[in-house]
Tab-separated table of C-alpha atoms in Angstrom:
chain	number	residue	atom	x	y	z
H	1	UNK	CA	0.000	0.000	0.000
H	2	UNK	CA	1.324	3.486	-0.967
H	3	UNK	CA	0.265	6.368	0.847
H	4	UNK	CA	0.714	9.398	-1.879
H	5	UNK	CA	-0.329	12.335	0.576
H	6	UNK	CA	1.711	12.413	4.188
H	7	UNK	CA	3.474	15.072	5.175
H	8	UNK	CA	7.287	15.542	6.974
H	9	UNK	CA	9.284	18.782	7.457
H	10	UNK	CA	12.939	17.737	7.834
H	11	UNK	CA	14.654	18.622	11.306
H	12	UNK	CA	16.993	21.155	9.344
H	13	UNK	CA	14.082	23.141	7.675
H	14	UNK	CA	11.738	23.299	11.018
H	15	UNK	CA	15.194	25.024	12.607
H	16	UNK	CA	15.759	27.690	9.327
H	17	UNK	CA	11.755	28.614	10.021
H	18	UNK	CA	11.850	29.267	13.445
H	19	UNK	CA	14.748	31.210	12.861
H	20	UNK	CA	12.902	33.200	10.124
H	21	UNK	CA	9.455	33.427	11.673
H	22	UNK	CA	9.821	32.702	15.492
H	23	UNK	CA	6.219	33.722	16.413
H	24	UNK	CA	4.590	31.712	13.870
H	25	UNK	CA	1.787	29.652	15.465
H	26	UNK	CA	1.764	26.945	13.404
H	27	UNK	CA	5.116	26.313	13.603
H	28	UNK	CA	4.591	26.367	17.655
H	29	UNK	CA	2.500	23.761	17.595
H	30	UNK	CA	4.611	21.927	15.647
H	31	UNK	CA	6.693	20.883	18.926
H	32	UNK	CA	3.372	18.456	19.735
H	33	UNK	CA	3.306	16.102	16.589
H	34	UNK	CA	7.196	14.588	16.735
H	35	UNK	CA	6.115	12.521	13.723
H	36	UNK	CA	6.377	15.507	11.604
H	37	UNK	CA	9.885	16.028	11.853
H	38	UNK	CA	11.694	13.309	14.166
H	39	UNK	CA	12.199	10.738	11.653
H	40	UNK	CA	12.466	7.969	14.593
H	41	UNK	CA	9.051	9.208	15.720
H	42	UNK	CA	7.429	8.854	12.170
H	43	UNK	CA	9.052	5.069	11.865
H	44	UNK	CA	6.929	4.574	14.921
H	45	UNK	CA	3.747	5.258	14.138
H	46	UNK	CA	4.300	3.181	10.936
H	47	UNK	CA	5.039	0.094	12.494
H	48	UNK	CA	1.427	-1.042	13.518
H	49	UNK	CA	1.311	-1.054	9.163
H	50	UNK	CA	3.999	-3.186	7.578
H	51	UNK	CA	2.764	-3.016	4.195
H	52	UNK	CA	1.998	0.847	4.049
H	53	UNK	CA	4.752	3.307	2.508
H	54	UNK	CA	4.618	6.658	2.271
H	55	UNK	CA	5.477	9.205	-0.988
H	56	UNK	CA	6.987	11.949	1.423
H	57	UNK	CA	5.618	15.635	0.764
H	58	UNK	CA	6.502	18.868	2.316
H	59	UNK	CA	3.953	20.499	5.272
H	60	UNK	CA	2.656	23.908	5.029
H	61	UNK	CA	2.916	27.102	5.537
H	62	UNK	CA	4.604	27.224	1.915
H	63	UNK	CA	8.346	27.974	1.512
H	64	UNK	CA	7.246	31.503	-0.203
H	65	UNK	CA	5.682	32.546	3.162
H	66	UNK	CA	9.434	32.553	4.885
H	67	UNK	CA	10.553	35.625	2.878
H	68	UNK	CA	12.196	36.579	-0.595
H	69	UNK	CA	12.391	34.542	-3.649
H	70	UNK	CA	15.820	33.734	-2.947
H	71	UNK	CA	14.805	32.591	0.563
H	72	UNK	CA	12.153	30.315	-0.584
H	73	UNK	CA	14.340	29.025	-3.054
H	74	UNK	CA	16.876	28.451	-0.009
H	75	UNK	CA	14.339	26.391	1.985
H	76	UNK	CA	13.242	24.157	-1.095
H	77	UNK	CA	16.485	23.314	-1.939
H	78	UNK	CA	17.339	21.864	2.435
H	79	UNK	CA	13.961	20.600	1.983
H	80	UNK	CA	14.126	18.604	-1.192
H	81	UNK	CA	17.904	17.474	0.154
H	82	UNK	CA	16.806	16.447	3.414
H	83	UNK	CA	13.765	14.357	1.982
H	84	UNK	CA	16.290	12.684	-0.850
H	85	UNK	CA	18.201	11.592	1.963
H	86	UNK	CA	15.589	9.666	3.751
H	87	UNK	CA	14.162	8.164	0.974
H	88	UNK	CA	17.540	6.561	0.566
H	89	UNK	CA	18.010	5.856	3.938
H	90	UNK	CA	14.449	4.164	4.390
H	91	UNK	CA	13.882	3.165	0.663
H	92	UNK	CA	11.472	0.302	1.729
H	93	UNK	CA	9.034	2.912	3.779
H	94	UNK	CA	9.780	5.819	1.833
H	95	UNK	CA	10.004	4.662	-1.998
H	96	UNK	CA	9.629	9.028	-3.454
H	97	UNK	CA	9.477	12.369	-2.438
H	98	UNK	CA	7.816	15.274	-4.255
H	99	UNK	CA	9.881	18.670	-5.020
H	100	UNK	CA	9.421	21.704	-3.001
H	101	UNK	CA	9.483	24.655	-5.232
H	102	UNK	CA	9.851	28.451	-4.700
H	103	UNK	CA	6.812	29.438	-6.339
H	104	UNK	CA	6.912	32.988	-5.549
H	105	UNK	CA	9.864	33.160	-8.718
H	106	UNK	CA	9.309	31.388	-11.751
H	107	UNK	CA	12.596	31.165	-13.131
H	108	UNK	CA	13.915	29.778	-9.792
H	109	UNK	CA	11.256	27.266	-9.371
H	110	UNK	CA	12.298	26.046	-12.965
H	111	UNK	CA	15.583	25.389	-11.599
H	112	UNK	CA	14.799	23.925	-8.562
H	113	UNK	CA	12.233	21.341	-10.106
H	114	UNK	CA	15.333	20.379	-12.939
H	115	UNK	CA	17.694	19.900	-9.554
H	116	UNK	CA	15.527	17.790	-7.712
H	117	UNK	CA	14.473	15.704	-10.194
H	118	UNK	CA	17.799	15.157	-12.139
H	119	UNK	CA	20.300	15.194	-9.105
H	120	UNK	CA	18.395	14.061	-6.179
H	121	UNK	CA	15.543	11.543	-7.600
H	122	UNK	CA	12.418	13.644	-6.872
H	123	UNK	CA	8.968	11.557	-8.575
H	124	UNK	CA	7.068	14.892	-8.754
H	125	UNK	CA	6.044	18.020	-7.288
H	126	UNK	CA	3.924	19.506	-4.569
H	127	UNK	CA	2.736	23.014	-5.116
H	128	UNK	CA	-0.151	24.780	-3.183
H	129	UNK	CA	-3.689	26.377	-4.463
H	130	UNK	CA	-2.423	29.440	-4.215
H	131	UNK	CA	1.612	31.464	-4.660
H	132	UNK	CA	1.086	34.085	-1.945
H	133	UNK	CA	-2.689	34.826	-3.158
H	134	UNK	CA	-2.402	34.759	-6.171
H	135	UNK	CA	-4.045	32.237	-8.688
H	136	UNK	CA	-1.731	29.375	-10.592
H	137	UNK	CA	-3.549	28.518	-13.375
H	138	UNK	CA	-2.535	31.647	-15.250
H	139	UNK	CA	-0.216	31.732	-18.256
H	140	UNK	CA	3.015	32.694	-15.172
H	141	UNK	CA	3.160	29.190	-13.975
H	142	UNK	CA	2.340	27.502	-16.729
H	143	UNK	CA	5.921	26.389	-17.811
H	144	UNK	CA	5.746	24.348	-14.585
H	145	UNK	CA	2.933	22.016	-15.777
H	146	UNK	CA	4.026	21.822	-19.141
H	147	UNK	CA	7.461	20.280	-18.019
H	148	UNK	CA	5.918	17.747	-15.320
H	149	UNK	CA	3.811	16.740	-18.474
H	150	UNK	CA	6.523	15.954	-20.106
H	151	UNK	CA	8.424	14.436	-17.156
H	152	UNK	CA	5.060	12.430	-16.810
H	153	UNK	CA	5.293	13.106	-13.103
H	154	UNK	CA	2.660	14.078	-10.923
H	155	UNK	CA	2.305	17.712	-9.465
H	156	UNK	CA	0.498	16.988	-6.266
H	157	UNK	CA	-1.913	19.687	-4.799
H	158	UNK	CA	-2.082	20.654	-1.123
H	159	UNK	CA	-4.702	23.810	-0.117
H	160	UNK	CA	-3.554	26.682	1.972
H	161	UNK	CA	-5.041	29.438	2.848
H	162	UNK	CA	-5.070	31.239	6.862
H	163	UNK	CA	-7.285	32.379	9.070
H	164	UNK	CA	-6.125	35.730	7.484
H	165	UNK	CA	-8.754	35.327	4.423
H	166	UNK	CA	-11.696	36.702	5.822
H	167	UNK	CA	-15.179	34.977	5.940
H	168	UNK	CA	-17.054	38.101	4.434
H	169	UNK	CA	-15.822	41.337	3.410
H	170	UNK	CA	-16.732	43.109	6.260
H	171	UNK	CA	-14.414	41.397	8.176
H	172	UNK	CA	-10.656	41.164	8.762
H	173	UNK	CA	-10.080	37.445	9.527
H	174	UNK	CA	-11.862	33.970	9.465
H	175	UNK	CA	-12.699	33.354	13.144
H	176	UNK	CA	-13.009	29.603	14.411
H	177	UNK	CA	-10.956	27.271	12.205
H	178	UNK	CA	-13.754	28.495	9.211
H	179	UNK	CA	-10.890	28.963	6.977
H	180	UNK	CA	-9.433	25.841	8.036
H	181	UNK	CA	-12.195	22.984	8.098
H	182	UNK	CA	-14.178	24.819	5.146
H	183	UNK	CA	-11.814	26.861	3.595
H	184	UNK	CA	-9.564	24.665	2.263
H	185	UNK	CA	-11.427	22.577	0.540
H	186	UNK	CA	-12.819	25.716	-1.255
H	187	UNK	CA	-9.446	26.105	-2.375
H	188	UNK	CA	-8.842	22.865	-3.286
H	189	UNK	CA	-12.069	22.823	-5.601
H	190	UNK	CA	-11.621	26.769	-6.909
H	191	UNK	CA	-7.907	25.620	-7.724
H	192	UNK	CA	-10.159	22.606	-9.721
H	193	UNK	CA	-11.783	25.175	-11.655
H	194	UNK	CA	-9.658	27.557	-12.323
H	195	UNK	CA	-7.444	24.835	-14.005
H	196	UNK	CA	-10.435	23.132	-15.599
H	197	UNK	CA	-11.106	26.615	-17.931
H	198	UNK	CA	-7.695	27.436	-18.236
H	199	UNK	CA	-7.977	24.543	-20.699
H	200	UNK	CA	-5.126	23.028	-19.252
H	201	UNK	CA	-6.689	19.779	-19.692
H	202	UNK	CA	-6.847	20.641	-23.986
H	203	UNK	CA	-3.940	21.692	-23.966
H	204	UNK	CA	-2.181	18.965	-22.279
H	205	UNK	CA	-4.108	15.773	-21.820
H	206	UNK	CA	-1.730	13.755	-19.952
H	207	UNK	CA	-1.105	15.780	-17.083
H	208	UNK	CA	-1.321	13.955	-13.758
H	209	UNK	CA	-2.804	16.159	-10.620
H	210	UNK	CA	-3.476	14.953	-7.748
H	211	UNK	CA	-6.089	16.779	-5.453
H	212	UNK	CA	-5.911	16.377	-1.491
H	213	UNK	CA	-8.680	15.369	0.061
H	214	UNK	CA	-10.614	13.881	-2.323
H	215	UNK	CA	-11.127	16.956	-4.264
H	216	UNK	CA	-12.485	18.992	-1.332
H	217	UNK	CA	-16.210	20.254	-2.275
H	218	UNK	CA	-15.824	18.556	-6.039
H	219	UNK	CA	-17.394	14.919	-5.479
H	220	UNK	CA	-20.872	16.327	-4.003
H	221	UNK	CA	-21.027	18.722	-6.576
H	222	UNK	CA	-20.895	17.158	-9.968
H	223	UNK	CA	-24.752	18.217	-10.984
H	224	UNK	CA	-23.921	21.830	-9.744
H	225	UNK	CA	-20.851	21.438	-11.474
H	226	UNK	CA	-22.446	20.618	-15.180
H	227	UNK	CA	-24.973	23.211	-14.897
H	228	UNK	CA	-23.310	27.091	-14.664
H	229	UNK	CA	-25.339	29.744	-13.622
H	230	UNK	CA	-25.703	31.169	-17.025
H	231	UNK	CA	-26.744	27.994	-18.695
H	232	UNK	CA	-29.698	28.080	-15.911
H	233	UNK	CA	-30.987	30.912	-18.828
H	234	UNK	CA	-30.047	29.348	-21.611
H	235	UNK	CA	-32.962	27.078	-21.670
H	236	UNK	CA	-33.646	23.011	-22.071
H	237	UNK	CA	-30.412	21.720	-23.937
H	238	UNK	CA	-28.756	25.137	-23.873
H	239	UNK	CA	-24.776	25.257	-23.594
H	240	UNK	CA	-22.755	26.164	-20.377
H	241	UNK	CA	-21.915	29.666	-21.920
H	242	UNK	CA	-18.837	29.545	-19.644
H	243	UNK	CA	-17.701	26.129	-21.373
H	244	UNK	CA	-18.064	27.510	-24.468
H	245	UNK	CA	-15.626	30.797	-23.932
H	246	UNK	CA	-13.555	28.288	-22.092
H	247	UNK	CA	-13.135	25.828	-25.249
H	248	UNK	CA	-14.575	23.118	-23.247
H	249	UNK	CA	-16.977	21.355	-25.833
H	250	UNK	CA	-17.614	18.027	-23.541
H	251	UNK	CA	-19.486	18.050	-20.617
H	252	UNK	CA	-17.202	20.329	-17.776
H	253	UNK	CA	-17.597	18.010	-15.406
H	254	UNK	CA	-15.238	15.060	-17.162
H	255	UNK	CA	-12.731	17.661	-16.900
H	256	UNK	CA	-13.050	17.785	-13.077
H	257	UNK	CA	-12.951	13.975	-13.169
H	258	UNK	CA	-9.572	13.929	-14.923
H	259	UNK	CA	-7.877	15.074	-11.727
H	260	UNK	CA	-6.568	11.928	-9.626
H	261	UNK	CA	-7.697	12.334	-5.778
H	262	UNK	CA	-6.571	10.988	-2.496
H	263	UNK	CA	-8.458	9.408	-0.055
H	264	UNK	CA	-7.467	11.593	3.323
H	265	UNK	CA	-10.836	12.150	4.393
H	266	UNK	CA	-10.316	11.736	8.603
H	267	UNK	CA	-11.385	8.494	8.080
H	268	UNK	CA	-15.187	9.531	7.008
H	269	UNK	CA	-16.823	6.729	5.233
H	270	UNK	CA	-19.262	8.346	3.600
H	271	UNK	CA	-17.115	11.152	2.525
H	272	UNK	CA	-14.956	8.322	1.239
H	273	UNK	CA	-17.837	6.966	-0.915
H	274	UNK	CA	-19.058	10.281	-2.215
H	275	UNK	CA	-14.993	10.481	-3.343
H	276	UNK	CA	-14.514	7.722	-5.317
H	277	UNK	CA	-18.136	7.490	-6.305
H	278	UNK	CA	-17.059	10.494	-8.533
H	279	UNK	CA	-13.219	10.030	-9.401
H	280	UNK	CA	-13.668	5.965	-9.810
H	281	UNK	CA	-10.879	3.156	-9.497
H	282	UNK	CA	-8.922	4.623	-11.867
H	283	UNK	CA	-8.142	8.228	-10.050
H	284	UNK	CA	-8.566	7.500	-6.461
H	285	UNK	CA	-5.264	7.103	-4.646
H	286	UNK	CA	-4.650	6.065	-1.155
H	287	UNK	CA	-4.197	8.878	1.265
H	288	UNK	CA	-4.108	9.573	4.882
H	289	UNK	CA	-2.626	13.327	5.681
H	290	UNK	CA	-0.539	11.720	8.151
H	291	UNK	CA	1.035	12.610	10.368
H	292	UNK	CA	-1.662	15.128	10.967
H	293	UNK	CA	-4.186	13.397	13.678
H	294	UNK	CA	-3.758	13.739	17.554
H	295	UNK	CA	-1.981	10.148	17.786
H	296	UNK	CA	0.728	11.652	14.757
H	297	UNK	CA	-0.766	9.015	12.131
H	298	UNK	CA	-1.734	5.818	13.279
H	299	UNK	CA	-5.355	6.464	13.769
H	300	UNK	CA	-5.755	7.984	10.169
H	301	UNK	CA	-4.285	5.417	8.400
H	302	UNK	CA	-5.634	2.925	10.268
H	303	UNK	CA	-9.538	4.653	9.704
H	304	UNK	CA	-8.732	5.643	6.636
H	305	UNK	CA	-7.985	2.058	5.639
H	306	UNK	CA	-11.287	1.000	7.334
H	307	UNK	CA	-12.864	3.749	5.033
H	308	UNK	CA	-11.465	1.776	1.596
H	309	UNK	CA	-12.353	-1.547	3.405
H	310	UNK	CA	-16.419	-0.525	3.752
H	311	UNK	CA	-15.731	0.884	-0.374
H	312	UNK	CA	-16.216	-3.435	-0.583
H	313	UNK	CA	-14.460	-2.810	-3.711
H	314	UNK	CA	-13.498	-6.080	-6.114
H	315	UNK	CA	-9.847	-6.659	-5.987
H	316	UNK	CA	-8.672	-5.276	-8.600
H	317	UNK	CA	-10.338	-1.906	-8.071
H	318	UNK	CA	-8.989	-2.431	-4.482
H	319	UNK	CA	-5.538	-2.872	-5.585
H	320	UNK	CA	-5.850	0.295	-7.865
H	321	UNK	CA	-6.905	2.469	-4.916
H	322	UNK	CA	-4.141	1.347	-2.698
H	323	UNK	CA	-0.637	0.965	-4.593
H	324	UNK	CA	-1.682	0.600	-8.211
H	325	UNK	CA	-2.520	4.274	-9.117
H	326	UNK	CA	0.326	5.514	-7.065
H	327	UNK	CA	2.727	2.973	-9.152
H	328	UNK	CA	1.868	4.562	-12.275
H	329	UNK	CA	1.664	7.553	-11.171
H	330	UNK	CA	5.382	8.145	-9.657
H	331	UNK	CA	6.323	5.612	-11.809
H	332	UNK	CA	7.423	2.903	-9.215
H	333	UNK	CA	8.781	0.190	-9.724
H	334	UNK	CA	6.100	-2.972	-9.492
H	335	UNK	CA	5.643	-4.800	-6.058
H	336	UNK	CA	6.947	-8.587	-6.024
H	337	UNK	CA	4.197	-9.412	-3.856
H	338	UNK	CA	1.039	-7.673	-5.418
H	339	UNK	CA	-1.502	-9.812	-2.937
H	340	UNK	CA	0.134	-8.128	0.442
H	341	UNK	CA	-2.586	-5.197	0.578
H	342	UNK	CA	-5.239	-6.939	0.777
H	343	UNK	CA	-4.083	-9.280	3.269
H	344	UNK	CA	-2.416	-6.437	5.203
H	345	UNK	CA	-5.939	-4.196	4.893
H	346	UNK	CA	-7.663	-6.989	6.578
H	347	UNK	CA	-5.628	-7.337	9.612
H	348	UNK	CA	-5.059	-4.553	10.339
């Protein structure tokens, strides 16, 4: 089993943001989950799971956050290192890593995604919704998904967004965890969208992204989805104007279902269901957010596991979810003993 979405922020990197932003809160409370950084820790909280490994990608806040361009690009660089080394330290838990990248400068993002992935092994790259506010599905960041395309490599998505982004505009902030438990998977699924008529799907058809958390809002609204507002005027059989400007001349939402998804869902069965109910066998990949739960992973994998279990899936749809996607998708080598999950799911 391959779990494509858990988190770790090497020792080294933890130190250079403290140092940078010693007030942060986030980073504060990043003293109580040991399994985020404290590689001994993480090993751990693995071992109730001998068949599950783990892609490793970088935590938030986003390297951009820390300062300049040339900062960020200072942080990606320790961060990418540090996570190469532990995947070759712990290749049997840790088969990949994804690339940090210092959005906030094109050109040195560029360089940093050619330098992880030639020198140090990186199978993809993690960005965020969002490079300091600002949108990525513009022409600026283009170049980026153009080049994982051709590296047919995944560029895995991860919301962010603080509880600086207000609620309404009257207001300066977003007051309890609102722009946490609701706001990021708005991000996740206006990211979605504003990919989806950027055309980046026409314009390059074989581009893997992964969405965390099942998409966010996507999966429960597919109907909503197919019919825009506009189209609501349009009358019985009218187009989806917005389509139409867009390009888009099938139905919008198979574009949405041409993202891959994970299955980190807290463990919610039903939120599970809805998930792959809309992304099917062949874009659902298995996983957990770990080490982010109050036990630093166990109990999400573990529930998260259960979640796939109660999917009753048949086996080969099962074997998709849980390592086969994830194969193909990083490009992983194929497991001797393709019957383990299964086994493994059940005893656990």
């Amino acid at each position: 089993m391959i779990d494509v979405f858990s988190h770790f922020v090497p020792p080294a990197v933890l130190a250079r943001f403290l140092e940078l932003k010693p007030g942060l809160p986030a980073l504060s409370a990043f003293g109580g989950l040991p399994e985020l950084w404290d590689i001994d820790a993480r090993l751990r909280s693995l071992a109730p799971f001998p068949g599950v490994q783990q892609i490793l990608n970088f935590g938030n806040p986003p390297v951009e956050t820390f300062g300049t361009p040339v900062v960020a690009a200072e942080l990606a660089r320790l961060a990418n290192e540090e996570m190469a080394k532990l995947c070759a330290r712990y290749p049997d838990r840790f088969p990949a890593f994804t690339a940090v990248l210092p959005m906030s400068d094109l050109e040195l993002a560029m360089a940093e995604l050619e330098y992880a992935h030639a020198e140090l092994g990186a199978r993809g790259i993690q960005i965020y919704t969002n490079v300091l506010g600002a949108p990525v599905s513009g022409p600026l960041y283009r170049p980026i998904f153009q080049q994982m395309a051709q590296r047919d490599l995944p560029v895995l998505v991860h919301p962010f967004r603080t509880a600086a982004v207000a609620d309404y505009a009257t207001e300066l902030d977003s007051p309890d965890e609102v722009w946490f438990t609701f706001g990021w998977p708005y991000e996740t699924s206006a990211f979605a969208a504003r990919m989806v008529y950027s055309g980046i799907f026409n314009e390059l058809p074989d581009i893997k992204i992964v969405l965390h958390h099942f998409g966010g809002m996507i999966p429960s609204f597919g109907a909503r989805i197919e019919l825009g507002f506009q189209q609501i005027f349009t009358g019985p059989g009218g187009p989806n104007p917005v389509a139409v400007r867009a390009g888009i001349t099938t139905p919008v939402v198979e574009h949405y279902r041409r993202f891959y998804a994970d299955t980190a869902l807290n463990g919610s069965k039903s939120a599970v269901r809805a998930g792959y109910d809309f992304f099917g066998p062949d874009r659902s990949v298995f996983g957990t957010d770990a080490p982010f739960c109050q036990d630093g992973g166990p109990t999400f994998v573990a529930e998260t596991l259960a979640a796939i279990d109660a999917l009753d899936l048949p086996a080969a749809d099962r074997q998709q979810v849980l390592e086969g996607n994830a194969r193909s998708l990083f490009r992983l080598p194929i497991a001797e003993t393709a019957g383990q999950p299964t086994e493994i799911l059940r005893s656990a």
